[in-house]
XYZ file of C-alpha atoms in Angstrom:
723
model
C -105.769 -1.532 29.817
C -105.941 -4.514 32.232
C -104.693 -4.024 35.801
C -101.272 -5.158 36.325
C -102.557 -7.237 39.425
C -105.062 -9.113 37.227
C -104.410 -12.832 36.117
C -103.304 -12.893 32.470
C -105.088 -14.673 29.672
C -102.512 -17.508 29.954
C -103.346 -18.201 33.468
C -107.126 -17.609 32.844
C -107.198 -20.610 30.341
C -105.109 -22.752 32.583
C -106.346 -25.644 34.530
C -106.123 -23.491 37.757
C -109.502 -22.235 36.920
C -111.130 -25.658 36.299
C -112.659 -26.453 39.687
C -114.546 -29.619 38.250
C -111.252 -31.638 39.254
C -111.094 -30.215 42.743
C -110.645 -32.814 45.463
C -114.037 -34.174 46.898
C -115.039 -32.408 49.967
C -115.535 -35.090 52.659
C -117.983 -32.705 54.521
C -120.581 -33.803 51.669
C -120.262 -37.461 51.854
C -121.213 -38.134 55.432
C -117.894 -39.846 56.394
C -116.480 -37.207 58.558
C -117.118 -36.332 62.066
C -118.850 -33.041 61.120
C -121.904 -34.929 59.733
C -121.909 -37.543 62.278
C -122.373 -34.716 64.893
C -124.323 -32.461 62.702
C -127.880 -33.674 62.677
C -129.274 -31.532 60.108
C -128.723 -30.941 56.534
C -127.858 -27.249 55.784
C -130.870 -25.092 55.426
C -131.697 -23.670 52.006
C -130.465 -20.137 51.098
C -132.429 -17.484 52.584
C -135.179 -15.541 50.559
C -134.174 -12.265 48.844
C -136.538 -10.611 51.307
C -134.862 -11.751 54.539
C -134.132 -9.287 57.124
C -130.732 -7.894 56.719
C -130.882 -5.587 59.853
C -127.340 -6.455 60.910
C -126.035 -4.988 57.698
C -128.189 -1.934 57.650
C -128.330 -0.821 61.414
C -124.815 0.711 61.311
C -125.546 2.903 58.413
C -127.772 5.426 60.421
C -125.730 5.272 63.784
C -122.101 4.901 62.672
C -120.177 6.306 59.807
C -116.833 4.959 58.761
C -114.375 5.880 55.997
C -115.319 3.531 53.141
C -112.287 1.796 51.557
C -113.359 2.926 48.147
C -110.357 3.090 45.718
C -111.858 5.222 43.058
C -109.243 8.009 43.876
C -106.352 5.608 43.967
C -103.755 5.588 41.210
C -104.186 1.810 41.140
C -107.108 0.349 39.143
C -110.019 -0.726 41.215
C -110.545 -4.480 41.881
C -113.713 -4.253 39.936
C -111.969 -3.651 36.708
C -110.050 -7.114 36.857
C -113.150 -8.810 35.637
C -112.266 -7.463 32.188
C -109.215 -9.566 32.054
C -111.270 -12.758 32.241
C -112.055 -14.512 29.133
C -115.376 -15.987 28.118
C -113.701 -19.491 28.545
C -112.993 -18.597 32.243
C -116.583 -17.549 32.800
C -118.107 -20.601 31.312
C -115.682 -22.877 33.180
C -116.764 -21.216 36.455
C -120.564 -21.518 35.619
C -120.169 -25.255 34.625
C -118.280 -26.176 37.874
C -120.657 -24.397 40.215
C -122.415 -27.514 41.154
C -119.383 -29.462 42.388
C -118.094 -29.803 45.903
C -117.048 -26.783 47.728
C -113.224 -26.281 47.730
C -111.521 -26.193 51.134
C -109.310 -23.326 50.015
C -111.405 -20.466 48.258
C -108.799 -18.184 47.292
C -105.895 -15.819 48.096
C -106.157 -12.023 48.347
C -103.751 -9.056 49.093
C -105.028 -6.087 51.346
C -103.001 -2.964 51.130
C -103.071 -0.034 53.589
C -103.352 3.102 51.463
C -102.478 6.229 53.363
C -104.765 8.265 51.220
C -107.995 6.286 51.251
C -107.522 3.601 53.950
C -107.230 -0.235 53.374
C -108.357 -1.877 50.150
C -108.411 -5.276 48.392
C -105.861 -4.817 45.697
C -105.608 -8.465 44.410
C -107.612 -11.642 44.624
C -107.173 -15.177 43.037
C -108.642 -17.135 41.536
C -111.235 -15.323 39.519
C -114.010 -17.124 41.414
C -112.872 -15.433 44.720
C -112.423 -12.216 42.799
C -115.952 -12.072 41.279
C -117.506 -12.982 44.819
C -115.707 -10.011 46.363
C -116.776 -7.730 43.567
C -120.412 -8.929 43.945
C -120.723 -8.252 47.682
C -119.983 -4.709 48.597
C -120.234 -5.335 52.198
C -117.684 -8.041 52.002
C -115.323 -5.847 49.889
C -115.645 -3.037 52.559
C -115.008 -5.324 55.666
C -112.483 -7.562 54.322
C -109.534 -4.962 54.477
C -110.089 -4.044 58.177
C -110.482 -7.860 59.146
C -107.135 -8.655 57.528
C -105.269 -5.442 58.729
C -106.296 -5.251 62.494
C -105.845 -2.216 64.679
C -102.327 -2.018 66.041
C -100.766 -4.140 63.166
C -98.072 -1.585 62.847
C -96.801 -2.355 66.403
C -95.197 -5.601 65.410
C -93.064 -6.832 62.426
C -95.508 -9.731 61.846
C -98.860 -10.890 63.154
C -101.727 -13.010 62.193
C -105.447 -12.339 62.373
C -108.296 -15.031 62.246
C -111.715 -13.923 61.167
C -115.043 -14.887 59.949
C -117.047 -13.456 57.194
C -120.055 -14.220 54.831
C -120.743 -13.869 51.188
C -124.135 -12.557 50.242
C -124.846 -12.437 46.543
C -126.330 -9.262 45.131
C -129.030 -11.230 43.343
C -127.456 -11.750 39.860
C -126.042 -14.990 38.602
C -122.279 -14.907 39.565
C -119.896 -17.556 38.241
C -118.153 -18.336 41.765
C -117.426 -21.316 43.833
C -117.704 -19.264 46.973
C -120.694 -20.535 49.028
C -123.172 -18.143 49.995
C -124.932 -17.487 53.433
C -122.548 -19.531 55.539
C -119.390 -18.654 57.533
C -116.207 -18.287 55.448
C -112.947 -18.519 57.525
C -110.136 -16.148 56.887
C -106.588 -15.952 58.072
C -104.224 -13.040 57.245
C -100.490 -12.480 57.776
C -99.534 -8.760 57.891
C -96.126 -7.209 57.503
C -94.448 -3.902 56.623
C -91.672 -2.804 54.523
C -89.820 0.443 54.199
C -91.002 2.278 50.913
C -87.283 3.169 50.315
C -86.541 -0.513 49.565
C -89.103 -1.014 46.989
C -87.766 -1.685 43.479
C -91.010 -0.381 41.934
C -92.681 2.304 44.079
C -96.285 3.270 43.176
C -97.214 6.919 42.983
C -99.739 6.571 45.783
C -96.949 5.512 48.296
C -96.333 8.643 50.137
C -95.128 7.298 53.603
C -92.011 5.678 54.663
C -93.595 2.362 55.341
C -95.796 0.016 53.215
C -98.122 -2.316 55.079
C -99.970 -5.281 53.461
C -101.542 -8.458 54.428
C -101.849 -11.796 52.485
C -105.067 -13.433 53.189
C -106.504 -16.939 52.657
C -110.164 -17.600 52.573
C -111.482 -21.120 53.357
C -114.536 -23.078 53.897
C -113.366 -24.713 57.079
C -111.340 -23.331 59.903
C -108.239 -25.025 59.046
C -105.824 -22.184 60.472
C -103.324 -24.484 61.738
C -102.246 -26.216 58.621
C -102.317 -22.984 56.785
C -100.526 -20.642 59.077
C -97.103 -21.791 58.630
C -97.179 -21.937 54.953
C -98.881 -18.516 54.794
C -96.177 -16.948 56.847
C -93.385 -18.404 54.576
C -95.154 -17.050 51.395
C -95.665 -13.709 52.917
C -92.185 -13.209 53.759
C -91.130 -14.258 50.477
C -93.657 -12.049 48.735
C -92.294 -9.138 50.685
C -88.691 -10.135 49.956
C -89.361 -9.646 46.206
C -89.817 -5.808 47.039
C -92.053 -5.389 44.092
C -95.705 -6.074 44.972
C -96.808 -6.248 41.439
C -95.177 -9.816 41.142
C -98.122 -11.962 42.327
C -97.222 -15.158 40.558
C -95.906 -16.607 44.011
C -99.415 -16.009 45.350
C -101.049 -17.836 42.485
C -98.629 -20.836 42.935
C -99.257 -20.763 46.668
C -103.036 -21.026 46.056
C -102.371 -24.146 43.758
C -100.224 -25.814 46.002
C -102.188 -25.134 49.187
C -105.340 -26.777 47.941
C -103.629 -29.993 47.116
C -101.560 -29.868 50.306
C -104.653 -29.764 52.427
C -106.458 -32.624 50.718
C -107.932 -34.904 53.447
C -106.939 -32.501 56.284
C -110.454 -30.988 57.040
C -111.078 -33.732 59.709
C -111.295 -32.966 63.425
C -107.569 -33.653 64.066
C -106.474 -31.179 61.413
C -108.779 -28.400 62.707
C -107.529 -28.740 66.184
C -103.956 -27.891 64.931
C -103.252 -24.251 66.011
C -105.243 -24.518 69.186
C -103.479 -24.800 72.513
C -105.544 -25.927 75.435
C -102.315 -26.055 77.478
C -101.782 -22.475 77.131
C -105.320 -21.643 77.717
C -105.376 -23.492 81.167
C -101.927 -22.168 82.048
C -103.125 -18.633 81.265
C -106.610 -18.524 82.980
C -106.176 -21.495 85.303
C -109.410 -22.227 87.234
C -111.182 -19.387 85.444
C -110.906 -21.509 82.162
C -114.084 -23.423 83.562
C -115.639 -19.990 84.119
C -115.216 -19.210 80.408
C -116.834 -22.527 79.418
C -119.770 -22.183 81.546
C -120.504 -18.570 80.187
C -120.016 -20.044 76.741
C -122.625 -22.709 77.347
C -125.015 -20.067 78.861
C -124.706 -18.182 75.571
C -123.522 -14.974 77.322
C -121.678 -12.067 75.760
C -118.011 -12.473 76.224
C -115.340 -10.269 74.898
C -111.481 -10.618 74.966
C -109.428 -7.665 74.641
C -105.636 -7.448 74.269
C -102.623 -7.833 71.839
C -101.221 -9.597 69.827
C -104.125 -10.521 67.629
C -102.882 -14.100 66.964
C -102.894 -14.855 70.665
C -106.256 -13.179 71.214
C -107.762 -15.367 68.406
C -105.994 -18.576 69.504
C -107.470 -18.196 73.033
C -110.936 -17.970 71.671
C -110.547 -21.109 69.318
C -109.070 -23.027 72.237
C -112.077 -22.164 74.349
C -114.590 -23.097 71.559
C -112.663 -26.390 71.019
C -113.521 -27.467 74.619
C -117.148 -28.282 73.545
C -116.851 -31.543 71.616
C -117.232 -31.153 67.890
C -118.121 -27.470 67.873
C -115.049 -26.400 65.740
C -116.384 -28.780 63.060
C -119.936 -27.077 63.136
C -119.236 -23.191 62.852
C -120.952 -22.640 59.470
C -123.533 -20.485 60.989
C -121.344 -18.578 63.541
C -120.276 -15.770 61.134
C -123.397 -13.640 61.399
C -126.400 -13.358 63.728
C -128.595 -13.779 60.742
C -127.365 -17.371 60.084
C -129.355 -20.263 61.440
C -128.682 -23.446 59.701
C -129.884 -25.898 62.421
C -133.360 -24.781 63.376
C -134.406 -28.391 64.135
C -132.779 -31.664 64.992
C -133.634 -35.280 64.394
C -133.156 -37.656 67.434
C -130.641 -40.405 66.512
C -132.078 -43.852 66.435
C -128.963 -45.878 66.651
C -125.659 -45.733 68.749
C -122.216 -47.467 68.416
C -120.440 -46.984 71.670
C -117.086 -47.981 70.160
C -117.455 -44.974 67.704
C -116.719 -41.603 69.201
C -118.589 -39.654 66.555
C -121.748 -41.786 66.938
C -121.597 -41.503 70.676
C -121.247 -37.726 70.445
C -124.203 -37.553 68.148
C -126.259 -39.615 70.580
C -125.270 -36.988 73.102
C -126.508 -34.277 71.041
C -123.192 -32.680 70.629
C -121.957 -30.247 69.531
C -124.239 -27.657 71.566
C -125.659 -25.056 69.163
C -124.250 -22.094 71.021
C -123.813 -19.952 67.875
C -127.228 -19.946 66.120
C -129.780 -17.439 65.506
C -129.089 -13.975 67.073
C -125.685 -15.181 68.042
C -122.212 -15.150 66.481
C -118.482 -15.951 66.926
C -115.873 -13.445 65.590
C -112.080 -14.021 66.785
C -111.191 -10.529 65.592
C -113.778 -7.796 65.348
C -112.970 -4.418 63.879
C -114.628 -1.190 64.669
C -116.538 -1.479 61.433
C -118.531 -4.426 62.800
C -119.441 -2.909 66.194
C -123.298 -2.834 65.215
C -123.203 -6.636 65.356
C -122.864 -6.411 69.160
C -126.530 -5.663 69.385
C -126.997 -9.460 69.163
C -128.069 -11.458 72.321
C -125.060 -13.851 72.325
C -121.543 -13.535 71.080
C -117.844 -14.367 71.581
C -115.535 -11.685 70.143
C -111.922 -10.486 70.351
C -110.828 -6.948 69.764
C -107.745 -4.769 70.083
C -109.646 -1.402 69.978
C -110.686 0.018 73.341
C -113.557 1.945 71.737
C -115.193 -1.433 71.125
C -114.966 -2.220 74.849
C -116.709 1.139 75.820
C -119.997 0.632 73.900
C -122.894 1.275 76.371
C -125.606 0.082 73.989
C -123.707 -3.131 73.235
C -122.597 -4.193 76.684
C -120.688 -7.195 77.397
C -121.406 -9.584 80.203
C -117.656 -10.360 80.669
C -114.568 -8.429 79.550
C -111.389 -10.547 79.599
C -108.204 -8.552 79.359
C -105.423 -10.968 78.294
C -102.694 -8.347 78.896
C -103.589 -7.975 82.680
C -105.472 -11.264 82.920
C -108.378 -9.841 84.614
C -112.036 -10.712 84.427
C -114.659 -7.894 84.410
C -118.323 -8.640 85.087
C -120.878 -6.084 84.458
C -123.635 -7.974 86.482
C -123.010 -9.575 89.703
C -125.712 -11.974 89.191
C -123.962 -13.522 86.126
C -120.783 -13.730 88.123
C -122.556 -15.767 90.808
C -124.131 -18.009 88.204
C -120.689 -19.243 86.946
C -118.917 -19.323 90.358
C -117.199 -22.598 90.834
C -118.520 -25.135 93.157
C -116.195 -26.994 95.604
C -116.357 -30.011 93.109
C -115.470 -27.671 90.277
C -112.494 -26.131 92.043
C -111.173 -29.657 93.065
C -111.454 -30.862 89.406
C -109.914 -27.785 87.896
C -107.174 -27.905 90.517
C -106.207 -31.312 89.181
C -106.344 -29.934 85.551
C -104.146 -27.024 86.312
C -101.598 -29.088 88.328
C -101.306 -31.570 85.390
C -100.438 -28.641 83.092
C -98.096 -26.873 85.452
C -96.049 -29.941 86.218
C -95.027 -30.290 82.743
C -95.247 -26.674 81.527
C -91.561 -25.775 81.918
C -90.380 -29.160 80.322
C -89.142 -29.341 76.720
C -91.403 -30.976 74.251
C -89.417 -34.253 74.291
C -89.326 -34.541 77.970
C -93.105 -34.206 78.673
C -95.117 -37.209 79.521
C -96.858 -38.926 76.603
C -100.471 -38.302 77.120
C -100.970 -36.922 80.567
C -101.189 -33.024 80.534
C -101.377 -32.912 76.654
C -104.035 -31.082 74.636
C -105.678 -34.435 73.943
C -105.746 -35.312 77.595
C -107.301 -31.897 78.445
C -109.905 -32.125 75.770
C -111.099 -35.499 77.067
C -111.400 -34.222 80.535
C -113.574 -31.355 79.528
C -115.618 -33.719 77.276
C -116.046 -35.861 80.461
C -117.314 -32.785 82.464
C -119.711 -31.594 79.863
C -121.048 -35.009 79.149
C -121.538 -35.578 82.922
C -123.310 -32.452 83.280
C -125.675 -33.037 80.280
C -126.350 -36.643 81.436
C -127.054 -35.388 85.013
C -129.756 -32.938 83.731
C -131.504 -35.869 81.966
C -131.379 -37.899 85.072
C -132.638 -35.083 87.354
C -135.609 -34.522 84.951
C -136.224 -38.302 85.130
C -136.252 -38.278 89.001
C -138.643 -35.344 89.047
C -140.976 -36.898 86.680
C -141.031 -40.062 88.725
C -141.497 -38.254 91.802
C -144.657 -36.428 90.393
C -146.013 -39.965 89.448
C -145.154 -41.393 92.850
C -142.737 -43.950 91.471
C -139.903 -45.178 93.396
C -136.613 -44.983 91.485
C -133.466 -46.951 92.653
C -130.828 -44.262 92.212
C -128.178 -45.088 89.565
C -125.997 -42.166 90.732
C -126.021 -42.653 94.407
C -128.257 -40.929 97.039
C -126.440 -37.656 96.897
C -127.439 -34.556 94.961
C -127.311 -34.733 91.178
C -127.016 -31.198 90.024
C -125.404 -29.296 93.057
C -121.730 -30.421 92.115
C -122.217 -28.464 88.818
C -124.285 -25.520 90.420
C -127.970 -25.817 90.328
C -128.235 -22.261 89.517
C -125.847 -22.589 86.462
C -127.958 -25.669 85.286
C -131.183 -23.628 85.662
C -129.855 -20.949 83.601
C -128.597 -23.281 80.993
C -132.036 -24.918 80.666
C -133.342 -21.354 79.679
C -131.136 -20.945 76.613
C -131.922 -21.795 72.899
C -129.053 -24.068 72.820
C -130.681 -26.185 75.592
C -133.963 -26.241 73.760
C -132.351 -27.768 70.705
C -130.264 -30.100 72.605
C -133.214 -31.364 74.660
C -135.363 -31.979 71.526
C -132.723 -34.212 69.913
C -131.555 -36.354 72.712
C -132.982 -39.376 74.286
C -134.599 -38.967 77.822
C -132.675 -41.918 79.167
C -129.385 -40.397 78.115
C -127.957 -41.166 81.700
C -127.917 -44.859 80.635
C -125.068 -44.305 78.184
C -123.130 -41.667 80.274
C -123.028 -41.785 84.040
C -124.658 -38.849 85.535
C -122.140 -37.509 87.990
C -119.485 -34.858 88.506
C -115.898 -36.102 87.726
C -114.963 -35.008 91.287
C -117.963 -35.814 93.096
C -117.496 -36.997 96.645
C -113.749 -36.205 96.619
C -114.035 -32.657 98.288
C -114.392 -31.649 101.898
C -114.703 -28.208 103.470
C -110.934 -28.059 104.703
C -109.506 -28.964 101.249
C -111.887 -26.551 99.405
C -110.840 -23.725 101.804
C -107.182 -24.498 101.002
C -107.979 -24.392 97.266
C -109.803 -21.129 97.672
C -106.802 -19.544 99.496
C -104.110 -20.918 97.206
C -105.939 -19.663 93.982
C -106.710 -16.225 95.787
C -103.081 -15.788 96.418
C -102.174 -16.698 92.883
C -104.601 -14.169 91.478
C -102.846 -11.504 93.404
C -99.629 -12.085 91.409
C -97.508 -11.295 94.375
C -94.421 -12.603 92.635
C -94.965 -10.038 89.809
C -95.936 -7.127 91.891
C -93.408 -7.499 94.603
C -90.617 -8.594 92.317
C -89.360 -5.089 91.445
C -89.365 -4.025 95.073
C -87.460 -7.126 96.208
C -84.906 -6.559 93.587
C -84.464 -2.959 94.478
C -84.128 -3.681 98.186
C -81.692 -6.431 97.542
C -79.556 -4.162 95.234
C -79.721 -1.336 97.694
C -78.654 -3.546 100.577
C -75.746 -4.972 98.506
C -74.537 -1.512 97.534
C -75.020 -0.022 101.019
C -73.149 -3.060 102.801
C -70.264 -2.544 100.477
C -70.092 1.242 100.963
C -70.305 0.808 104.802
C -67.453 -1.697 104.974
C -65.211 0.473 102.691
C -65.952 3.444 104.896
C -64.962 1.663 108.309
C -61.872 0.097 106.569
C -60.782 3.764 105.467
C -61.356 4.955 109.119
C -59.256 2.187 110.655
C -56.450 2.574 107.921
C -56.458 6.398 108.561
C -56.283 6.003 112.303
C -53.556 3.560 112.140
C -51.454 5.771 109.734
C -51.732 8.886 112.156
C -50.863 6.907 115.121
C -47.909 5.379 113.406
C -46.711 8.716 112.288
C -47.074 10.218 115.761
C -45.150 7.302 117.300
C -42.314 7.749 114.868
C -42.231 11.502 115.632
C -41.865 10.899 119.358
C -39.153 8.292 118.868
C -37.052 10.756 116.862
C -37.445 13.339 119.639
C -36.444 10.638 122.252
C -33.479 9.728 120.194
C -32.292 13.446 119.994
C -32.389 13.657 124.022
C -35.062 16.150 123.809
C -37.701 15.859 126.609
C -40.962 17.651 127.187
C -41.128 18.905 130.810
C -44.483 18.942 132.383
C -46.206 22.001 131.958
C -49.760 23.298 132.789
C -50.596 23.986 129.066
C -51.093 21.789 126.128
C -47.907 21.110 123.888
C -47.750 23.690 121.022
C -48.132 21.035 118.418
C -51.270 19.483 119.816
C -53.634 22.046 118.211
C -51.973 21.361 114.783
C -52.502 17.680 115.305
C -56.127 18.008 116.323
C -56.679 20.238 113.236
C -55.144 17.515 111.014
C -57.338 14.992 112.526
C -60.434 17.147 112.157
C -59.564 17.402 108.471
C -59.023 13.717 108.167
C -62.364 12.895 110.053
C -64.221 15.441 107.721
C -63.125 13.599 104.510
C -64.033 10.264 106.136
C -67.479 11.476 107.148
C -68.254 12.388 103.597
C -67.511 8.679 102.611
C -69.974 7.333 105.159
C -72.401 10.170 104.601
C -75.026 7.842 102.867
C -75.600 6.180 106.348
C -75.316 8.948 108.698
C -76.868 11.618 106.254
C -77.868 15.110 107.148
C -77.892 14.361 110.787
C -74.022 14.172 111.001
C -73.677 17.303 108.948
C -76.063 19.264 111.120
C -74.359 18.315 114.375
C -70.904 18.886 112.895
C -72.034 22.214 111.619
C -73.475 23.218 114.945
C -69.978 22.851 116.529
C -67.996 24.697 113.895
C -67.486 27.525 116.421
C -66.260 25.278 119.138
C -63.766 23.700 116.721
C -62.464 26.941 115.571
C -61.720 27.992 119.246
C -58.079 28.072 120.428
C -56.741 24.727 120.983
C -54.672 25.761 124.172
C -56.466 24.097 127.154
C -55.832 25.406 130.659
C -56.206 22.772 133.445
C -58.924 23.101 135.864
C -58.268 23.824 139.440
C -56.976 20.840 141.425
C -55.129 19.262 138.542
C -51.524 18.342 139.371
C -48.521 18.058 137.087
C -48.723 14.226 137.175
C -52.205 14.436 135.864
C -50.946 16.742 133.070
C -48.189 14.446 132.261
C -50.705 11.464 131.928
C -52.975 13.635 129.840
C -50.191 14.714 127.624
C -49.273 11.388 126.630
C -51.490 11.394 123.578
C -55.048 11.578 122.375
C -57.551 8.868 122.674
C -60.883 8.337 120.819
C -64.088 9.158 122.453
C -67.321 7.147 122.034
C -69.339 7.895 118.903
C -72.136 8.819 121.376
C -70.018 11.275 123.357
C -67.856 11.438 126.406
C -67.914 9.001 129.242
C -68.943 11.454 131.821
C -70.233 14.965 132.127
C -66.796 16.648 132.466
C -65.762 15.187 128.925
C -66.714 18.653 127.387
C -63.854 20.230 129.411
C -61.155 17.848 128.025
C -60.766 19.132 124.493
C -63.293 17.081 122.707
C -64.001 18.022 119.186
C -67.505 16.833 118.706
C -70.081 14.507 120.161
C -70.411 12.308 117.097
C -67.078 10.988 115.830
C -65.035 13.435 117.939
C -61.480 13.025 119.152
C -59.953 14.781 122.250
C -57.738 14.368 125.231
C -58.664 11.790 127.837
C -60.388 13.019 130.967
C -58.010 13.226 133.940
C -60.422 11.506 136.104
C -59.454 8.167 136.766
C -56.125 8.402 134.951
């Protein structure tokens, strides 16, 4: 019985499988930028005895769960070939000599909770047969399409590179072998209870899948939005056996991308503005490391942002995105030699880049680029040079596959393992000045809406042209410095075309010397004219515009920005502001309560005295305190006790301690005997009423004998002295 995920006989006989009418690939006719920049034709397929150490080295050192689906209730992908008719196979065999399609196919990867991720669907049969033929590709594709941590988000995208290596037999497929294939996946998850048809192997509450598009060029930008729409619609069906929508998607995608494999279309999806805004001056540090062919690893989440940063960085080298066919594996080396151009059209940018030897071959033999690297490819880190991204900390902790730089995109930190490499890529004063202008251009328009930004200034095209000017100036300066050195050895006087100042020091002489030791420089130097500086001026874009004072200011400003004081002190500042506002409000309320209570007590006492006076009663002078004085003081004490609790947040335990220490004194009899020498007139003056004593105590040493209640917040009779 045929698999429910296999194409039917009706579809197998349809024109969808006839690739003879596929649109002509412009990469083969020599009209696009890729072939104007690429000076070599693709090398022939490697011999069958080629060293495959990168594929075999992991078998002995690392063991991973193989995504074999033999135990699954679903039929394995390999059984789908039984659904293909002889007509389909013959069609594929006869169309194998045509141009390579831009879109190679669509696949579905399912995360099976019993056996791990598997490829459960592939369309058209050309892609299906290629996946079946290459066991390594079938094993790795599920881990590339469903990255680690994919369950943390509702939807995410992964960009990755892979290769197809035939097993040796004649396979009727249009998938090119021994070159980089470019994949983009959109992964989502759905509650298994919402499925209208639930397979028997779905045992958990969530179902996680990814829809994958395999292409022959990195046209991720034009594909991404369409892939997201189709993936959401595929999940909305709630029945993953209905794959017609994916087959229609493949058919429409190939036609919609016709003519969009040029440089402008491939740049869609990259964001130089976001790259510069994220890393600021250190963007140039990353570019210098890339040109030195060092081992750079980016770590963080989400996966799409991780991949976008890397593609944006690679796009800084002119033409490199169009020349990534040998970047998917350390074994690939399609440009071993280059031919020096014999003609130049200065009005044609592609001709100019070709004459300048661009793009630099930074991903060649023993080097690779993997935007997202799963744990199953960790053995590839034994290569000498790479640029990779990962979301798994295990990959970052490999001692035998150590990186030169680890960039954490979550914390925006750079971690160098060798201080010498860090010094090699340290920015010069001219570099800092130039990058400061670039960063300022981006920051000035960063917060503006799309329609309010300046037309060209600060755009991705503007930034790309600036970095192109920097790279061309550095390469031209290298040729001019070599020319001056050769002339000096031959004792020939040269009239400087770039002034009398230093040629290489604005770019860093140590960085230039390290670059000249790389394989990329060896290939570039062999295919460029020695007098390259006649076409491009050998100078730094900011040469002669920097002094010691301005450079010091740039160092301080960027150092303070790297401290992230606004982010680190923000919570503390907010907490202090909230506490101050709350404390001020409580304090004002407490003092308002004290004043109101005191006014109320004084008013009540005056009314009581007025009533006694109206009844004709008088209080004769006596040597003792009136009998109601003790009760009034007790009432005031109780009132002040309640008020004290209201302002306790400001006086704290100190007030409670002091008041507690005077409890015995407060509980003493309230009848006070006047000291010797006091007269009746003084008693009369003292009996007129109570007055507040200072919060810090009485006004003199005798205040303790005048009936004061406490040193802090106490009330008592006034001292007779001076009355």
